[in-house]
Coordinates of N, CA, C and O in Angstrom, one line a residue:
X27 N -60.6 3.1 -13.8 CA -61.0 4.5 -14.0 C -61.8 4.9 -12.8 O -62.6 4.2 -12.3
X28 N -61.5 6.1 -12.3 CA -62.2 6.6 -11.1 C -63.5 7.3 -11.5 O -63.7 7.8 -12.6
X29 N -64.4 7.2 -10.5 CA -65.6 8.0 -10.7 C -65.6 9.3 -9.9 O -64.8 9.4 -8.9
X30 N -66.3 10.2 -10.3 CA -66.3 11.5 -9.6 C -66.9 11.4 -8.2 O -67.9 10.7 -8.0
X31 N -66.2 12.1 -7.2 CA -66.8 12.2 -5.9 C -67.8 13.3 -5.8 O -68.1 13.9 -6.8
X32 N -68.2 13.6 -4.6 CA -69.3 14.6 -4.4 C -68.8 16.0 -4.8 O -69.6 16.9 -5.1
X33 N -67.5 16.3 -4.9 CA -66.9 17.5 -5.3 C -66.7 17.6 -6.8 O -66.2 18.6 -7.4
X34 N -66.9 16.5 -7.5 CA -66.7 16.5 -9.0 C -65.2 16.1 -9.3 O -64.8 16.1 -10.5
X35 N -64.5 15.7 -8.3 CA -63.1 15.3 -8.6 C -63.0 13.8 -8.8 O -63.8 13.0 -8.2
X36 N -62.1 13.3 -9.6 CA -62.0 11.9 -10.0 C -61.2 11.1 -9.0 O -61.4 9.9 -8.8
X37 N -60.3 11.7 -8.2 CA -59.4 11.0 -7.3 C -59.4 11.8 -6.0 O -59.2 13.0 -6.0
X38 N -59.5 11.1 -4.9 CA -59.4 11.7 -3.6 C -58.5 10.8 -2.7 O -58.8 9.6 -2.6
X39 N -57.5 11.4 -2.2 CA -56.6 10.6 -1.3 C -56.6 11.3 0.0 O -56.2 12.5 0.1
X40 N -57.0 10.6 1.1 CA -57.1 11.2 2.4 C -55.7 11.3 3.1 O -55.2 12.3 3.5
X41 N -55.0 10.2 3.2 CA -53.7 10.1 3.7 C -53.0 8.9 3.2 O -53.6 7.9 2.8
X42 N -51.7 9.0 3.1 CA -50.9 7.9 2.6 C -49.7 7.6 3.5 O -49.1 8.6 4.0
X43 N -49.4 6.4 3.7 CA -48.2 6.0 4.4 C -47.5 4.9 3.7 O -48.2 3.9 3.2
X44 N -46.3 5.0 3.4 CA -45.6 4.1 2.6 C -45.4 4.6 1.2 O -45.3 5.8 1.0
X45 N -45.3 3.7 0.2 CA -45.1 4.1 -1.2 C -46.3 3.8 -2.0 O -47.0 2.8 -1.8
X46 N -46.5 4.6 -3.0 CA -47.7 4.4 -3.9 C -47.3 5.1 -5.2 O -46.4 5.9 -5.3
X47 N -48.1 4.7 -6.3 CA -47.9 5.4 -7.6 C -49.3 5.6 -8.2 O -50.2 4.8 -7.9
X48 N -49.4 6.6 -8.9 CA -50.7 6.9 -9.6 C -50.3 7.1 -11.1 O -49.4 7.7 -11.5
X49 N -51.1 6.5 -11.9 CA -50.9 6.6 -13.4 C -50.4 5.3 -13.9 O -50.2 4.3 -13.2
X50 N -50.3 5.3 -15.3 CA -49.9 4.1 -16.0 C -48.3 4.0 -16.0 O -47.6 5.0 -16.0
X51 N -47.9 2.7 -16.0 CA -46.5 2.4 -16.1 C -45.6 2.9 -15.1 O -44.4 3.3 -15.3
X52 N -46.0 3.0 -13.8 CA -45.2 3.5 -12.7 C -44.6 2.3 -12.0 O -45.2 1.2 -12.0
X53 N -43.5 2.5 -11.3 CA -42.9 1.5 -10.5 C -42.6 2.1 -9.1 O -42.2 3.3 -9.0
X54 N -42.9 1.4 -8.1 CA -42.7 1.8 -6.7 C -41.8 0.9 -6.0 O -41.9 -0.3 -6.1
X55 N -40.8 1.4 -5.4 CA -39.9 0.7 -4.6 C -39.9 1.2 -3.2 O -39.7 2.4 -3.0
X56 N -40.2 0.4 -2.2 CA -40.4 0.8 -0.8 C -39.4 0.1 0.0 O -39.4 -1.1 0.2
X57 N -38.4 0.9 0.6 CA -37.3 0.3 1.3 C -37.3 0.6 2.8 O -36.3 0.6 3.5
X58 N -38.5 1.0 3.3 CA -38.6 1.3 4.7 C -38.1 0.2 5.6 O -38.6 -1.0 5.4
X59 N -37.3 0.4 6.6 CA -36.8 -0.6 7.5 C -35.7 -1.5 6.9 O -35.2 -2.3 7.6
X60 N -35.3 -1.2 5.7 CA -34.2 -2.0 5.1 C -32.9 -1.4 5.6 O -32.7 -0.2 5.4
X61 N -32.0 -2.1 6.2 CA -30.8 -1.6 6.7 C -29.6 -2.4 6.1 O -29.8 -3.5 5.6
X62 N -28.4 -1.8 6.1 CA -27.3 -2.5 5.6 C -26.9 -3.7 6.5 O -27.2 -3.6 7.7
X63 N -26.4 -4.7 6.0 CA -26.0 -5.9 6.8 C -25.0 -5.5 7.9 O -24.1 -4.6 7.6
X64 N -25.1 -6.1 9.0 CA -24.1 -5.8 10.1 C -22.8 -6.4 9.7 O -22.7 -7.5 9.2
X65 N -21.7 -5.7 9.9 CA -20.4 -6.2 9.6 C -19.6 -6.3 10.9 O -19.5 -5.4 11.7
X66 N -19.0 -7.5 11.1 CA -18.3 -7.8 12.3 C -16.9 -7.0 12.3 O -16.5 -6.6 11.2
X67 N -16.3 -6.8 13.4 CA -15.1 -6.0 13.4 C -14.0 -6.5 12.5 O -13.2 -5.7 11.9
X68 N -13.8 -7.8 12.5 CA -12.7 -8.4 11.6 C -13.0 -8.1 10.1 O -12.1 -7.8 9.4
X69 N -14.3 -8.2 9.7 CA -14.7 -7.9 8.4 C -14.5 -6.5 8.1 O -14.1 -6.1 7.0
X70 N -14.9 -5.6 9.0 CA -14.7 -4.2 8.9 C -13.2 -3.8 8.7 O -12.9 -3.0 7.9
X71 N -12.4 -4.5 9.4 CA -10.9 -4.2 9.3 C -10.4 -4.7 7.9 O -9.7 -4.0 7.3
X72 N -10.9 -5.8 7.5 CA -10.6 -6.3 6.1 C -11.0 -5.3 5.1 O -10.3 -4.9 4.1
X73 N -12.3 -4.8 5.2 CA -12.8 -3.9 4.2 C -12.0 -2.6 4.2 O -11.6 -2.1 3.1
X74 N -11.6 -2.1 5.3 CA -10.7 -0.9 5.4 C -9.4 -1.1 4.7 O -8.9 -0.3 3.9
X75 N -8.8 -2.3 5.0 CA -7.5 -2.6 4.4 C -7.6 -2.8 2.9 O -6.7 -2.4 2.2
X76 N -8.7 -3.5 2.5 CA -8.9 -3.7 1.1 C -9.0 -2.4 0.3 O -8.4 -2.2 -0.8
X77 N -9.7 -1.5 0.8 CA -9.9 -0.2 0.2 C -8.5 0.6 0.1 O -8.2 1.2 -0.9
X78 N -7.8 0.5 1.2 CA -6.5 1.2 1.2 C -5.5 0.6 0.2 O -4.8 1.3 -0.5
X79 N -5.5 -0.8 0.2 CA -4.6 -1.4 -0.8 C -5.0 -1.1 -2.2 O -4.2 -0.9 -3.1
X80 N -6.3 -1.2 -2.5 CA -6.8 -0.9 -3.8 C -6.3 0.5 -4.3 O -5.9 0.7 -5.4
X81 N -6.4 1.5 -3.4 CA -6.0 2.9 -3.7 C -4.5 2.9 -3.9 O -4.0 3.5 -4.9
X82 N -3.7 2.2 -3.1 CA -2.2 2.1 -3.3 C -1.9 1.4 -4.6 O -0.9 1.9 -5.3
X83 N -2.6 0.4 -5.0 CA -2.3 -0.3 -6.3 C -2.6 0.6 -7.5 O -2.0 0.4 -8.5
X84 N -3.4 1.6 -7.3 CA -3.7 2.5 -8.4 C -2.4 3.3 -8.8 O -2.3 3.8 -9.9
X85 N -1.4 3.3 -7.9 CA -0.2 4.0 -8.2 C 1.0 3.1 -8.5 O 2.1 3.5 -8.8
X86 N 0.7 1.8 -8.5 CA 1.7 0.8 -8.8 C 1.8 0.6 -10.3 O 1.0 0.9 -11.1
X87 N 3.0 0.0 -10.7 CA 3.2 -0.4 -12.1 C 2.2 -1.4 -12.5 O 2.1 -2.5 -11.8
X88 N 1.4 -1.2 -13.5 CA 0.4 -2.1 -13.9 C 1.0 -3.4 -14.5 O 2.1 -3.4 -15.0
X89 N 0.3 -4.5 -14.2 CA 0.7 -5.8 -14.7 C -0.4 -6.8 -14.5 O -1.4 -6.5 -13.8
X90 N -0.3 -8.0 -15.0 CA -1.4 -8.9 -14.9 C -1.7 -9.3 -13.4 O -2.9 -9.4 -13.1
X91 N -0.7 -9.5 -12.6 CA -1.0 -9.8 -11.2 C -1.6 -8.7 -10.4 O -2.5 -8.9 -9.6
X92 N -1.2 -7.4 -10.7 CA -1.8 -6.3 -10.1 C -3.3 -6.1 -10.6 O -4.1 -5.8 -9.7
X93 N -3.5 -6.4 -11.8 CA -4.9 -6.3 -12.4 C -5.8 -7.3 -11.7 O -6.9 -7.0 -11.3
X94 N -5.3 -8.6 -11.6 CA -6.1 -9.6 -11.0 C -6.3 -9.3 -9.5 O -7.4 -9.6 -9.0
X95 N -5.3 -8.8 -8.8 CA -5.5 -8.5 -7.4 C -6.5 -7.3 -7.3 O -7.4 -7.4 -6.4
X96 N -6.5 -6.3 -8.1 CA -7.4 -5.2 -8.1 C -8.9 -5.7 -8.3 O -9.8 -5.3 -7.5
X97 N -9.1 -6.7 -9.2 CA -10.4 -7.3 -9.4 C -10.8 -8.0 -8.1 O -12.0 -7.8 -7.6
X98 N -10.0 -8.8 -7.5 CA -10.3 -9.5 -6.2 C -10.6 -8.5 -5.1 O -11.5 -8.8 -4.3
X99 N -9.8 -7.4 -5.0 CA -10.1 -6.5 -4.0 C -11.5 -5.8 -4.1 O -12.2 -5.6 -3.2
X100 N -11.8 -5.5 -5.4 CA -13.1 -4.9 -5.7 C -14.2 -5.8 -5.4 O -15.2 -5.5 -4.8
X101 N -14.1 -7.1 -5.8 CA -15.1 -8.1 -5.5 C -15.2 -8.4 -4.0 O -16.4 -8.6 -3.5
X102 N -14.1 -8.3 -3.3 CA -14.2 -8.5 -1.8 C -15.0 -7.3 -1.2 O -15.8 -7.6 -0.3
X103 N -14.7 -6.1 -1.6 CA -15.4 -5.0 -1.1 C -16.9 -5.1 -1.4 O -17.7 -4.8 -0.5
X104 N -17.2 -5.5 -2.6 CA -18.6 -5.6 -2.9 C -19.3 -6.7 -2.1 O -20.4 -6.5 -1.6
X105 N -18.6 -7.8 -1.9 CA -19.2 -8.9 -1.1 C -19.4 -8.4 0.4 O -20.5 -8.7 1.0
X106 N -18.5 -7.8 1.0 CA -18.6 -7.3 2.4 C -19.7 -6.3 2.5 O -20.5 -6.4 3.4
X107 N -19.7 -5.3 1.6 CA -20.7 -4.3 1.7 C -22.1 -4.8 1.4 O -23.1 -4.3 1.9
X108 N -22.2 -5.8 0.6 CA -23.5 -6.4 0.2 C -24.1 -7.4 1.2 O -25.3 -7.4 1.4
X109 N -23.2 -8.2 1.7 CA -23.7 -9.3 2.6 C -23.2 -9.2 4.0 O -23.7 -9.9 4.9
X110 N -22.3 -8.3 4.3 CA -21.8 -8.1 5.6 C -20.5 -8.9 5.9 O -19.9 -8.8 6.9
X111 N -20.1 -9.8 5.0 CA -18.9 -10.6 5.2 C -18.4 -11.2 3.9 O -19.1 -11.4 2.9
X112 N -17.1 -11.3 3.8 CA -16.4 -12.1 2.7 C -16.4 -13.5 3.1 O -15.9 -13.9 4.1
X113 N -17.0 -14.4 2.2 CA -17.1 -15.8 2.5 C -15.8 -16.5 2.3 O -14.8 -15.9 1.8
X114 N -15.7 -17.7 2.7 CA -14.5 -18.5 2.6 C -13.9 -18.6 1.2 O -12.7 -18.5 1.0
X115 N -14.8 -18.7 0.2 CA -14.3 -18.8 -1.2 C -13.7 -17.5 -1.6 O -12.6 -17.5 -2.3
X116 N -14.3 -16.4 -1.2 CA -13.7 -15.1 -1.6 C -12.4 -14.9 -0.9 O -11.5 -14.4 -1.5
X117 N -12.3 -15.3 0.4 CA -11.0 -15.1 1.1 C -9.9 -15.9 0.5 O -8.8 -15.5 0.4
X118 N -10.3 -17.1 0.0 CA -9.3 -18.0 -0.6 C -8.8 -17.4 -2.0 O -7.6 -17.4 -2.2
X119 N -9.7 -16.8 -2.8 CA -9.3 -16.2 -4.0 C -8.5 -14.9 -3.7 O -7.5 -14.7 -4.4
X120 N -8.8 -14.2 -2.7 CA -8.1 -13.0 -2.4 C -6.7 -13.4 -1.9 O -5.7 -12.8 -2.3
X121 N -6.6 -14.4 -1.1 CA -5.3 -14.9 -0.6 C -4.4 -15.3 -1.8 O -3.2 -15.0 -1.8
X122 N -5.0 -16.0 -2.7 CA -4.2 -16.4 -3.9 C -3.7 -15.2 -4.7 O -2.6 -15.1 -5.2
X123 N -4.6 -14.2 -4.9 CA -4.2 -13.0 -5.7 C -3.2 -12.2 -5.0 O -2.3 -11.7 -5.6
X124 N -3.2 -12.2 -3.6 CA -2.2 -11.5 -2.8 C -0.8 -12.2 -3.0 O 0.2 -11.6 -3.2
X125 N -0.9 -13.5 -3.0 CA 0.4 -14.3 -3.2 C 1.0 -14.1 -4.6 O 2.2 -13.9 -4.8
X126 N 0.1 -14.1 -5.6 CA 0.5 -13.9 -7.0 C 1.1 -12.6 -7.2 O 2.0 -12.4 -8.0
X127 N 0.6 -11.6 -6.5 CA 1.1 -10.2 -6.7 C 2.1 -9.9 -5.5 O 2.3 -8.7 -5.1
X128 N 2.7 -10.9 -4.9 CA 3.5 -10.7 -3.7 C 4.6 -9.7 -3.8 O 4.9 -9.0 -2.8
X129 N 5.3 -9.5 -5.0 CA 6.3 -8.5 -5.1 C 5.8 -7.1 -4.9 O 6.5 -6.3 -4.2
X130 N 4.7 -6.8 -5.4 CA 4.1 -5.5 -5.2 C 3.5 -5.4 -3.8 O 3.7 -4.4 -3.1
X131 N 2.7 -6.4 -3.4 CA 2.1 -6.3 -2.1 C 3.1 -6.2 -1.0 O 2.9 -5.5 0.0
X132 N 4.2 -6.9 -1.1 CA 5.2 -6.8 0.0 C 5.8 -5.5 0.2 O 6.4 -5.2 1.2
X133 N 5.8 -4.6 -0.9 CA 6.3 -3.3 -0.7 C 5.4 -2.3 -0.1 O 5.7 -1.1 0.2
X134 N 4.1 -2.7 0.1 CA 3.1 -1.7 0.5 C 2.6 -2.1 1.9 O 2.3 -3.3 2.2
X135 N 2.6 -1.2 2.8 CA 2.1 -1.5 4.2 C 0.6 -1.8 4.1 O 0.2 -2.7 4.9
X136 N -0.1 -1.3 3.2 CA -1.5 -1.6 3.0 C -1.7 -3.1 2.6 O -2.6 -3.8 3.0
X137 N -0.7 -3.6 1.9 CA -0.7 -5.0 1.5 C -0.6 -5.9 2.6 O -1.2 -6.9 2.8
X138 N 0.4 -5.5 3.5 CA 0.6 -6.3 4.8 C -0.7 -6.3 5.6 O -1.0 -7.4 6.2
X139 N -1.4 -5.2 5.7 CA -2.6 -5.1 6.4 C -3.7 -6.1 5.9 O -4.4 -6.7 6.7
X140 N -3.8 -6.2 4.6 CA -4.8 -7.1 4.0 C -4.4 -8.5 4.3 O -5.2 -9.4 4.6
X141 N -3.1 -8.8 4.1 CA -2.6 -10.2 4.3 C -3.0 -10.6 5.8 O -3.5 -11.7 6.1
X142 N -2.7 -9.7 6.7 CA -3.0 -10.0 8.1 C -4.5 -10.2 8.4 O -4.9 -11.1 9.1
X143 N -5.3 -9.3 7.8 CA -6.7 -9.4 8.0 C -7.3 -10.7 7.4 O -8.2 -11.3 8.1
X144 N -6.8 -11.1 6.3 CA -7.3 -12.3 5.7 C -6.9 -13.5 6.5 O -7.7 -14.4 6.8
X145 N -5.6 -13.5 7.0 CA -5.1 -14.6 7.8 C -5.9 -14.7 9.1 O -6.3 -15.8 9.5
X146 N -6.3 -13.6 9.7 CA -7.1 -13.6 10.9 C -8.5 -14.2 10.7 O -9.0 -15.0 11.5
X147 N -9.1 -13.9 9.5 CA -10.4 -14.4 9.2 C -10.4 -15.9 8.9 O -11.3 -16.7 9.2
X148 N -9.4 -16.3 8.1 CA -9.3 -17.7 7.7 C -8.9 -18.6 8.9 O -9.5 -19.7 9.0
X149 N -8.1 -18.2 9.8 CA -7.7 -19.0 10.9 C -8.6 -18.9 12.1 O -8.7 -19.8 12.9
X150 N -9.4 -17.9 12.1 CA -10.3 -17.7 13.3 C -11.7 -17.9 12.9 O -12.6 -18.3 13.5

């Protein structure tokens, strides 16, 4: 509880830098200086190709392989945007999902781009 200052006011704030809260049950989140993780060019290319393929799959005939691939594409995008890179396990799962949905992926140029980007990251 604040005591009154010389002007009779209970709270006096001269200047503030950063984040603060006044009152009960407040939450403050201060993200100054927090930046997105750096993404290397190969991961950036994979991310672009993943997004394009996912968009193309939205127009494909639905099926279990397409659904599983869509989940892997979404998870790959989340991992790259969150940490800056898709790890080896994620790349392996994506590669398997691409192979399982090969009939659909083979008909899409965006599918070939993802296959190429994954192969470059796995071998390099």
